[in-house]
Amino acid sequence: DIQMTQSPASLSASLGETVTIECLASEDIYSNLAWYQQKPGKSPQLLIYYANSLNDGVPSRFSGSGSGTQYSLKINSLQSEDVSIYFCQQNYDSPRTFGGGTKLELK
Amino acid sequence: QVQLKESGPGLVQPSQTLSLTCTVSGFSLTSYHVSWVRQPPGKGLEWMGVIWTGGSTAYNSLLKSRLSISRDISKSQVFLKMNSLQTEDTATYYCARDRNLGVPFDYWGQGVMVTVSS
């Protein structure tokens, strides 16, 4: 199975700040990488697919990048509603595997 | 619009069988696959298995011996059954709309919390 290692596990940032979350795959996943946002008590919501494509309705302050085994999610100008847990997921091979999650809090 | 909704018992006794239903609307089970994903409290996400548009299934190898996924197309329902439950199976269980490898899960149900306890 492809292992997804996400960092950091938790992150504290101020409103308006830019934050970056990293995801490392154990092998090349050829940009088949998605990012999800999970707010407390809610199901995951798709933010980004194919490493850098924004899902419909997702604010443009979110962006994704990366290739091969290394990927990142960037949030510009952090807003209060961005407080969530973020997960990466590889969709290159079965079983689909997720990163361990990054809990983003406000400082 | 596309919706998925899980239902099932909130409490299951150890060694018993879990039965969950995912009722979908806004799309056909013959056009989209449906996957099950679970999340233990405070932990990450684990893909459990999928039922494909043609009715065949695939399972996470760690759960394969205990897990069964089926469907009723006429009722737009997908079923999950997992036997020999243990406390570590306590989790929120989600169903999600799935397409093929390369495409992420674009819609998820609200989830159902299942506690395994005597």
PDB file of C-alpha atoms in Angstrom:
ATOM      1  CA  ASP A   1       0.000   0.000   0.000  1.00  0.00           C
ATOM      2  CA  ILE A   2       1.140   3.580  -0.656  1.00  0.00           C
ATOM      3  CA  GLN A   3       1.900   5.379   2.601  1.00  0.00           C
ATOM      4  CA  MET A   4       0.989   9.039   2.919  1.00  0.00           C
ATOM      5  CA  THR A   5       2.918  11.066   5.484  1.00  0.00           C
ATOM      6  CA  GLN A   6       1.426  14.423   6.313  1.00  0.00           C
ATOM      7  CA  SER A   7       3.100  17.252   8.217  1.00  0.00           C
ATOM      8  CA  PRO A   8       2.767  18.974  10.502  1.00  0.00           C
ATOM      9  CA  ALA A   9       0.236  17.065  12.592  1.00  0.00           C
ATOM     10  CA  SER A  10      -0.976  20.339  14.077  1.00  0.00           C
ATOM     11  CA  LEU A  11      -0.531  23.966  13.214  1.00  0.00           C
ATOM     12  CA  SER A  12      -1.413  27.221  14.915  1.00  0.00           C
ATOM     13  CA  ALA A  13      -1.583  30.393  12.836  1.00  0.00           C
ATOM     14  CA  SER A  14      -2.972  33.915  13.007  1.00  0.00           C
ATOM     15  CA  LEU A  15      -5.730  35.423  10.913  1.00  0.00           C
ATOM     16  CA  GLY A  16      -4.359  36.692   7.612  1.00  0.00           C
ATOM     17  CA  GLU A  17      -1.318  34.447   7.781  1.00  0.00           C
ATOM     18  CA  THR A  18      -0.239  32.024   5.049  1.00  0.00           C
ATOM     19  CA  VAL A  19       0.045  28.363   6.020  1.00  0.00           C
ATOM     20  CA  THR A  20       1.441  25.362   4.190  1.00  0.00           C
ATOM     21  CA  ILE A  21       0.731  21.682   4.810  1.00  0.00           C
ATOM     22  CA  GLU A  22       2.902  18.984   3.297  1.00  0.00           C
ATOM     23  CA  CYS A  23       2.128  15.474   2.132  1.00  0.00           C
ATOM     24  CA  LEU A  24       4.745  12.898   1.195  1.00  0.00           C
ATOM     25  CA  ALA A  25       3.885   9.707  -0.689  1.00  0.00           C
ATOM     26  CA  SER A  26       5.957   6.543  -0.318  1.00  0.00           C
ATOM     27  CA  GLU A  27       6.137   6.274  -4.108  1.00  0.00           C
ATOM     28  CA  ASP A  28       5.355   8.362  -7.169  1.00  0.00           C
ATOM     29  CA  ILE A  29       1.605   9.006  -7.381  1.00  0.00           C
ATOM     30  CA  TYR A  30       1.767  11.068 -10.574  1.00  0.00           C
ATOM     31  CA  SER A  31      -0.212  14.018  -9.176  1.00  0.00           C
ATOM     32  CA  ASN A  32      -3.177  11.817  -8.200  1.00  0.00           C
ATOM     33  CA  LEU A  33      -3.438  13.691  -4.935  1.00  0.00           C
ATOM     34  CA  ALA A  34      -6.491  15.219  -3.333  1.00  0.00           C
ATOM     35  CA  TRP A  35      -6.917  17.477  -0.310  1.00  0.00           C
ATOM     36  CA  TYR A  36      -9.965  17.430   1.924  1.00  0.00           C
ATOM     37  CA  GLN A  37     -11.130  19.794   4.647  1.00  0.00           C
ATOM     38  CA  GLN A  38     -12.987  18.390   7.632  1.00  0.00           C
ATOM     39  CA  LYS A  39     -14.680  20.783  10.013  1.00  0.00           C
ATOM     40  CA  PRO A  40     -15.544  19.601  13.526  1.00  0.00           C
ATOM     41  CA  GLY A  41     -18.350  17.073  13.498  1.00  0.00           C
ATOM     42  CA  LYS A  42     -18.649  17.141   9.718  1.00  0.00           C
ATOM     43  CA  SER A  43     -17.677  14.877   6.867  1.00  0.00           C
ATOM     44  CA  PRO A  44     -14.617  15.617   4.705  1.00  0.00           C
ATOM     45  CA  GLN A  45     -15.151  18.035   1.847  1.00  0.00           C
ATOM     46  CA  LEU A  46     -13.069  17.943  -1.330  1.00  0.00           C
ATOM     47  CA  LEU A  47     -10.864  21.011  -1.744  1.00  0.00           C
ATOM     48  CA  ILE A  48      -8.319  20.123  -4.406  1.00  0.00           C
ATOM     49  CA  TYR A  49      -7.861  17.258  -6.854  1.00  0.00           C
ATOM     50  CA  TYR A  50      -5.098  16.264  -9.260  1.00  0.00           C
ATOM     51  CA  ALA A  51      -2.713  18.052  -6.904  1.00  0.00           C
ATOM     52  CA  ASN A  52      -3.589  21.581  -8.018  1.00  0.00           C
ATOM     53  CA  SER A  53      -7.182  21.744  -9.340  1.00  0.00           C
ATOM     54  CA  LEU A  54      -9.585  23.662  -7.143  1.00  0.00           C
ATOM     55  CA  ASN A  55     -12.959  22.022  -6.590  1.00  0.00           C
ATOM     56  CA  ASP A  56     -16.034  24.077  -7.431  1.00  0.00           C
ATOM     57  CA  GLY A  57     -16.885  26.651  -4.800  1.00  0.00           C
ATOM     58  CA  VAL A  58     -13.546  26.469  -2.980  1.00  0.00           C
ATOM     59  CA  PRO A  59     -12.099  29.914  -2.236  1.00  0.00           C
ATOM     60  CA  SER A  60      -9.100  30.930  -4.310  1.00  0.00           C
ATOM     61  CA  ARG A  61      -6.978  31.409  -1.186  1.00  0.00           C
ATOM     62  CA  PHE A  62      -6.546  27.628  -1.257  1.00  0.00           C
ATOM     63  CA  SER A  63      -3.993  26.204  -3.654  1.00  0.00           C
ATOM     64  CA  GLY A  64      -2.204  22.933  -4.194  1.00  0.00           C
ATOM     65  CA  SER A  65       1.089  22.063  -5.765  1.00  0.00           C
ATOM     66  CA  GLY A  66       3.577  19.260  -6.103  1.00  0.00           C
ATOM     67  CA  SER A  67       4.503  16.271  -8.182  1.00  0.00           C
ATOM     68  CA  GLY A  68       6.061  12.859  -7.824  1.00  0.00           C
ATOM     69  CA  THR A  69       6.035  12.068  -4.131  1.00  0.00           C
ATOM     70  CA  GLN A  70       5.855  15.575  -2.620  1.00  0.00           C
ATOM     71  CA  TYR A  71       2.751  17.735  -2.423  1.00  0.00           C
ATOM     72  CA  SER A  72       1.577  20.750  -0.506  1.00  0.00           C
ATOM     73  CA  LEU A  73      -1.569  22.660   0.340  1.00  0.00           C
ATOM     74  CA  LYS A  74      -1.272  26.400   0.817  1.00  0.00           C
ATOM     75  CA  ILE A  75      -3.828  28.652   2.436  1.00  0.00           C
ATOM     76  CA  ASN A  76      -3.320  32.361   1.859  1.00  0.00           C
ATOM     77  CA  SER A  77      -4.762  34.988   4.171  1.00  0.00           C
ATOM     78  CA  LEU A  78      -6.099  32.559   6.782  1.00  0.00           C
ATOM     79  CA  GLN A  79      -9.741  33.076   7.743  1.00  0.00           C
ATOM     80  CA  SER A  80     -11.525  31.905  10.885  1.00  0.00           C
ATOM     81  CA  GLU A  81     -13.651  29.486   8.853  1.00  0.00           C
ATOM     82  CA  ASP A  82     -10.483  27.663   7.753  1.00  0.00           C
ATOM     83  CA  VAL A  83     -10.089  26.116  11.226  1.00  0.00           C
ATOM     84  CA  SER A  84     -10.365  22.430  10.328  1.00  0.00           C
ATOM     85  CA  ILE A  85      -8.490  19.218   9.913  1.00  0.00           C
ATOM     86  CA  TYR A  86      -6.944  18.763   6.479  1.00  0.00           C
ATOM     87  CA  PHE A  87      -6.251  15.374   4.908  1.00  0.00           C
ATOM     88  CA  CYS A  88      -4.390  14.401   1.776  1.00  0.00           C
ATOM     89  CA  GLN A  89      -5.382  11.300  -0.189  1.00  0.00           C
ATOM     90  CA  GLN A  90      -3.656   9.458  -2.986  1.00  0.00           C
ATOM     91  CA  ASN A  91      -5.931   8.241  -5.787  1.00  0.00           C
ATOM     92  CA  TYR A  92      -3.221   6.598  -7.859  1.00  0.00           C
ATOM     93  CA  ASP A  93      -3.521   3.068  -6.566  1.00  0.00           C
ATOM     94  CA  SER A  94      -5.841   0.896  -4.546  1.00  0.00           C
ATOM     95  CA  PRO A  95      -6.295   0.967  -1.646  1.00  0.00           C
ATOM     96  CA  ARG A  96      -6.777   4.714  -1.603  1.00  0.00           C
ATOM     97  CA  THR A  97      -4.802   5.929   1.374  1.00  0.00           C
ATOM     98  CA  PHE A  98      -4.956   9.082   3.412  1.00  0.00           C
ATOM     99  CA  GLY A  99      -2.462  11.139   5.301  1.00  0.00           C
ATOM    100  CA  GLY A 100      -2.800  11.297   9.049  1.00  0.00           C
ATOM    101  CA  GLY A 101      -4.300  14.779   8.989  1.00  0.00           C
ATOM    102  CA  THR A 102      -3.242  18.282   9.999  1.00  0.00           C
ATOM    103  CA  LYS A 103      -5.240  20.101  12.637  1.00  0.00           C
ATOM    104  CA  LEU A 104      -5.245  23.828  11.907  1.00  0.00           C
ATOM    105  CA  GLU A 105      -6.087  26.173  14.749  1.00  0.00           C
ATOM    106  CA  LEU A 106      -6.085  29.901  15.240  1.00  0.00           C
ATOM    107  CA  LYS A 107      -3.370  31.455  17.325  1.00  0.00           C
TER     108      LYS A 107
ATOM    109  CA  GLN B   1     -28.738  17.312  -5.857  1.00  0.00           C
ATOM    110  CA  VAL B   2     -26.293  14.588  -4.918  1.00  0.00           C
ATOM    111  CA  GLN B   3     -26.768  13.214  -1.436  1.00  0.00           C
ATOM    112  CA  LEU B   4     -25.615  10.196   0.517  1.00  0.00           C
ATOM    113  CA  LYS B   5     -26.936   9.265   3.930  1.00  0.00           C
ATOM    114  CA  GLU B   6     -25.722   6.527   6.230  1.00  0.00           C
ATOM    115  CA  SER B   7     -27.959   4.774   8.708  1.00  0.00           C
ATOM    116  CA  GLY B   8     -27.503   2.019  11.212  1.00  0.00           C
ATOM    117  CA  PRO B   9     -27.210   1.183  14.896  1.00  0.00           C
ATOM    118  CA  GLY B  10     -25.158   3.459  17.082  1.00  0.00           C
ATOM    119  CA  LEU B  11     -24.119   0.658  19.414  1.00  0.00           C
ATOM    120  CA  VAL B  12     -22.930  -2.832  18.595  1.00  0.00           C
ATOM    121  CA  GLN B  13     -21.731  -5.463  21.025  1.00  0.00           C
ATOM    122  CA  PRO B  14     -18.262  -6.986  20.658  1.00  0.00           C
ATOM    123  CA  SER B  15     -18.114 -10.020  18.367  1.00  0.00           C
ATOM    124  CA  GLN B  16     -21.399  -9.022  16.725  1.00  0.00           C
ATOM    125  CA  THR B  17     -22.034  -7.936  13.131  1.00  0.00           C
ATOM    126  CA  LEU B  18     -22.354  -4.342  12.012  1.00  0.00           C
ATOM    127  CA  SER B  19     -24.924  -3.568   9.326  1.00  0.00           C
ATOM    128  CA  LEU B  20     -25.029  -0.120   7.754  1.00  0.00           C
ATOM    129  CA  THR B  21     -27.034   1.324   4.874  1.00  0.00           C
ATOM    130  CA  CYS B  22     -26.045   4.162   2.573  1.00  0.00           C
ATOM    131  CA  THR B  23     -29.010   5.671   0.747  1.00  0.00           C
ATOM    132  CA  VAL B  24     -28.058   7.798  -2.227  1.00  0.00           C
ATOM    133  CA  SER B  25     -29.948  10.316  -4.313  1.00  0.00           C
ATOM    134  CA  GLY B  26     -29.110  12.527  -7.263  1.00  0.00           C
ATOM    135  CA  PHE B  27     -27.122   9.831  -9.043  1.00  0.00           C
ATOM    136  CA  SER B  28     -27.401   6.201 -10.040  1.00  0.00           C
ATOM    137  CA  LEU B  29     -25.460   3.301  -8.578  1.00  0.00           C
ATOM    138  CA  THR B  30     -24.981   2.084 -12.141  1.00  0.00           C
ATOM    139  CA  SER B  31     -23.102   5.281 -13.015  1.00  0.00           C
ATOM    140  CA  TYR B  32     -20.973   5.815  -9.912  1.00  0.00           C
ATOM    141  CA  HIS B  33     -19.182   3.541  -7.487  1.00  0.00           C
ATOM    142  CA  VAL B  34     -19.681   3.932  -3.733  1.00  0.00           C
ATOM    143  CA  SER B  35     -16.887   3.556  -1.208  1.00  0.00           C
ATOM    144  CA  TRP B  36     -16.998   3.180   2.545  1.00  0.00           C
ATOM    145  CA  VAL B  37     -14.500   5.064   4.711  1.00  0.00           C
ATOM    146  CA  ARG B  38     -14.232   5.037   8.492  1.00  0.00           C
ATOM    147  CA  GLN B  39     -12.671   7.341  11.047  1.00  0.00           C
ATOM    148  CA  PRO B  40     -11.987   6.322  14.661  1.00  0.00           C
ATOM    149  CA  PRO B  41     -12.548   9.149  17.154  1.00  0.00           C
ATOM    150  CA  GLY B  42      -9.802  11.734  16.871  1.00  0.00           C
ATOM    151  CA  LYS B  43      -7.966   9.747  14.222  1.00  0.00           C
ATOM    152  CA  GLY B  44      -7.493   9.589  10.479  1.00  0.00           C
ATOM    153  CA  LEU B  45      -9.450   8.154   7.580  1.00  0.00           C
ATOM    154  CA  GLU B  46      -9.355   4.542   6.448  1.00  0.00           C
ATOM    155  CA  TRP B  47     -10.763   3.358   3.133  1.00  0.00           C
ATOM    156  CA  MET B  48     -12.698   0.144   3.716  1.00  0.00           C
ATOM    157  CA  GLY B  49     -14.021  -0.957   0.367  1.00  0.00           C
ATOM    158  CA  VAL B  50     -15.958  -0.131  -2.767  1.00  0.00           C
ATOM    159  CA  ILE B  51     -18.843  -1.461  -4.804  1.00  0.00           C
ATOM    160  CA  TRP B  52     -18.395  -0.698  -8.442  1.00  0.00           C
ATOM    161  CA  THR B  53     -21.040   0.229 -10.975  1.00  0.00           C
ATOM    162  CA  GLY B  54     -21.074  -3.332 -12.290  1.00  0.00           C
ATOM    163  CA  GLY B  55     -21.702  -4.731  -8.823  1.00  0.00           C
ATOM    164  CA  SER B  56     -18.297  -6.192  -8.118  1.00  0.00           C
ATOM    165  CA  THR B  57     -16.452  -5.211  -4.987  1.00  0.00           C
ATOM    166  CA  ALA B  58     -12.975  -4.591  -3.634  1.00  0.00           C
ATOM    167  CA  TYR B  59     -11.900  -4.452  -0.025  1.00  0.00           C
ATOM    168  CA  ASN B  60      -9.064  -3.168   2.089  1.00  0.00           C
ATOM    169  CA  SER B  61      -6.894  -6.222   2.675  1.00  0.00           C
ATOM    170  CA  LEU B  62      -6.860  -5.514   6.413  1.00  0.00           C
ATOM    171  CA  LEU B  63     -10.655  -5.869   6.573  1.00  0.00           C
ATOM    172  CA  LYS B  64     -11.338  -8.246   3.714  1.00  0.00           C
ATOM    173  CA  SER B  65     -12.023 -11.325   5.833  1.00  0.00           C
ATOM    174  CA  ARG B  66     -14.730  -9.518   7.847  1.00  0.00           C
ATOM    175  CA  LEU B  67     -16.285  -7.135   5.344  1.00  0.00           C
ATOM    176  CA  SER B  68     -19.037  -7.416   2.756  1.00  0.00           C
ATOM    177  CA  ILE B  69     -20.513  -4.650   0.590  1.00  0.00           C
ATOM    178  CA  SER B  70     -23.661  -5.095  -1.491  1.00  0.00           C
ATOM    179  CA  ARG B  71     -26.394  -2.956  -2.995  1.00  0.00           C
ATOM    180  CA  ASP B  72     -30.027  -2.693  -4.067  1.00  0.00           C
ATOM    181  CA  ILE B  73     -30.123  -0.582  -7.217  1.00  0.00           C
ATOM    182  CA  SER B  74     -33.908  -0.226  -7.157  1.00  0.00           C
ATOM    183  CA  LYS B  75     -33.729   1.355  -3.712  1.00  0.00           C
ATOM    184  CA  SER B  76     -30.511   3.310  -4.390  1.00  0.00           C
ATOM    185  CA  GLN B  77     -28.982   1.698  -1.344  1.00  0.00           C
ATOM    186  CA  VAL B  78     -25.540   0.304  -0.572  1.00  0.00           C
ATOM    187  CA  PHE B  79     -25.022  -2.010   2.369  1.00  0.00           C
ATOM    188  CA  LEU B  80     -21.999  -2.651   4.546  1.00  0.00           C
ATOM    189  CA  LYS B  81     -21.718  -5.685   6.775  1.00  0.00           C
ATOM    190  CA  MET B  82     -18.733  -6.327   8.968  1.00  0.00           C
ATOM    191  CA  ASN B  83     -18.531  -9.212  11.409  1.00  0.00           C
ATOM    192  CA  SER B  84     -16.535  -9.975  14.528  1.00  0.00           C
ATOM    193  CA  LEU B  85     -16.554  -6.394  15.697  1.00  0.00           C
ATOM    194  CA  GLN B  86     -14.047  -5.280  18.326  1.00  0.00           C
ATOM    195  CA  THR B  87     -13.680  -2.076  20.291  1.00  0.00           C
ATOM    196  CA  GLU B  88     -11.136  -0.803  17.777  1.00  0.00           C
ATOM    197  CA  ASP B  89     -13.911  -0.785  15.176  1.00  0.00           C
ATOM    198  CA  THR B  90     -15.524   2.104  17.042  1.00  0.00           C
ATOM    199  CA  ALA B  91     -15.599   4.862  14.455  1.00  0.00           C
ATOM    200  CA  THR B  92     -17.668   7.157  12.309  1.00  0.00           C
ATOM    201  CA  TYR B  93     -18.520   5.331   9.102  1.00  0.00           C
ATOM    202  CA  TYR B  94     -18.949   7.292   5.887  1.00  0.00           C
ATOM    203  CA  CYS B  95     -20.091   6.359   2.425  1.00  0.00           C
ATOM    204  CA  ALA B  96     -18.749   8.432  -0.432  1.00  0.00           C
ATOM    205  CA  ARG B  97     -19.390   8.723  -4.141  1.00  0.00           C
ATOM    206  CA  ASP B  98     -16.517   7.216  -6.033  1.00  0.00           C
ATOM    207  CA  ARG B  99     -15.445   7.143  -9.652  1.00  0.00           C
ATOM    208  CA  ASN B 100     -12.291   5.584 -10.901  1.00  0.00           C
ATOM    209  CA  LEU B 101      -8.753   5.680  -9.643  1.00  0.00           C
ATOM    210  CA  GLY B 102      -7.403   9.138 -10.283  1.00  0.00           C
ATOM    211  CA  VAL B 103     -10.635  10.787  -9.224  1.00  0.00           C
ATOM    212  CA  PRO B 104     -11.250  11.632  -5.552  1.00  0.00           C
ATOM    213  CA  PHE B 105     -14.445  11.179  -3.572  1.00  0.00           C
ATOM    214  CA  ASP B 106     -16.494  14.210  -4.522  1.00  0.00           C
ATOM    215  CA  TYR B 107     -19.513  13.707  -2.230  1.00  0.00           C
ATOM    216  CA  TRP B 108     -19.644  12.182   1.247  1.00  0.00           C
ATOM    217  CA  GLY B 109     -22.458  11.262   3.560  1.00  0.00           C
ATOM    218  CA  GLN B 110     -22.802  12.875   6.961  1.00  0.00           C
ATOM    219  CA  GLY B 111     -21.447   9.758   8.639  1.00  0.00           C
ATOM    220  CA  VAL B 112     -22.826   7.471  11.331  1.00  0.00           C
ATOM    221  CA  MET B 113     -21.053   6.970  14.635  1.00  0.00           C
ATOM    222  CA  VAL B 114     -20.797   3.340  15.695  1.00  0.00           C
ATOM    223  CA  THR B 115     -19.628   2.381  19.167  1.00  0.00           C
ATOM    224  CA  VAL B 116     -18.564  -1.175  19.884  1.00  0.00           C
ATOM    225  CA  SER B 117     -19.167  -1.863  23.534  1.00  0.00           C
ATOM    226  CA  SER B 118     -20.867  -4.310  25.822  1.00  0.00           C
TER     227      SER B 118
END
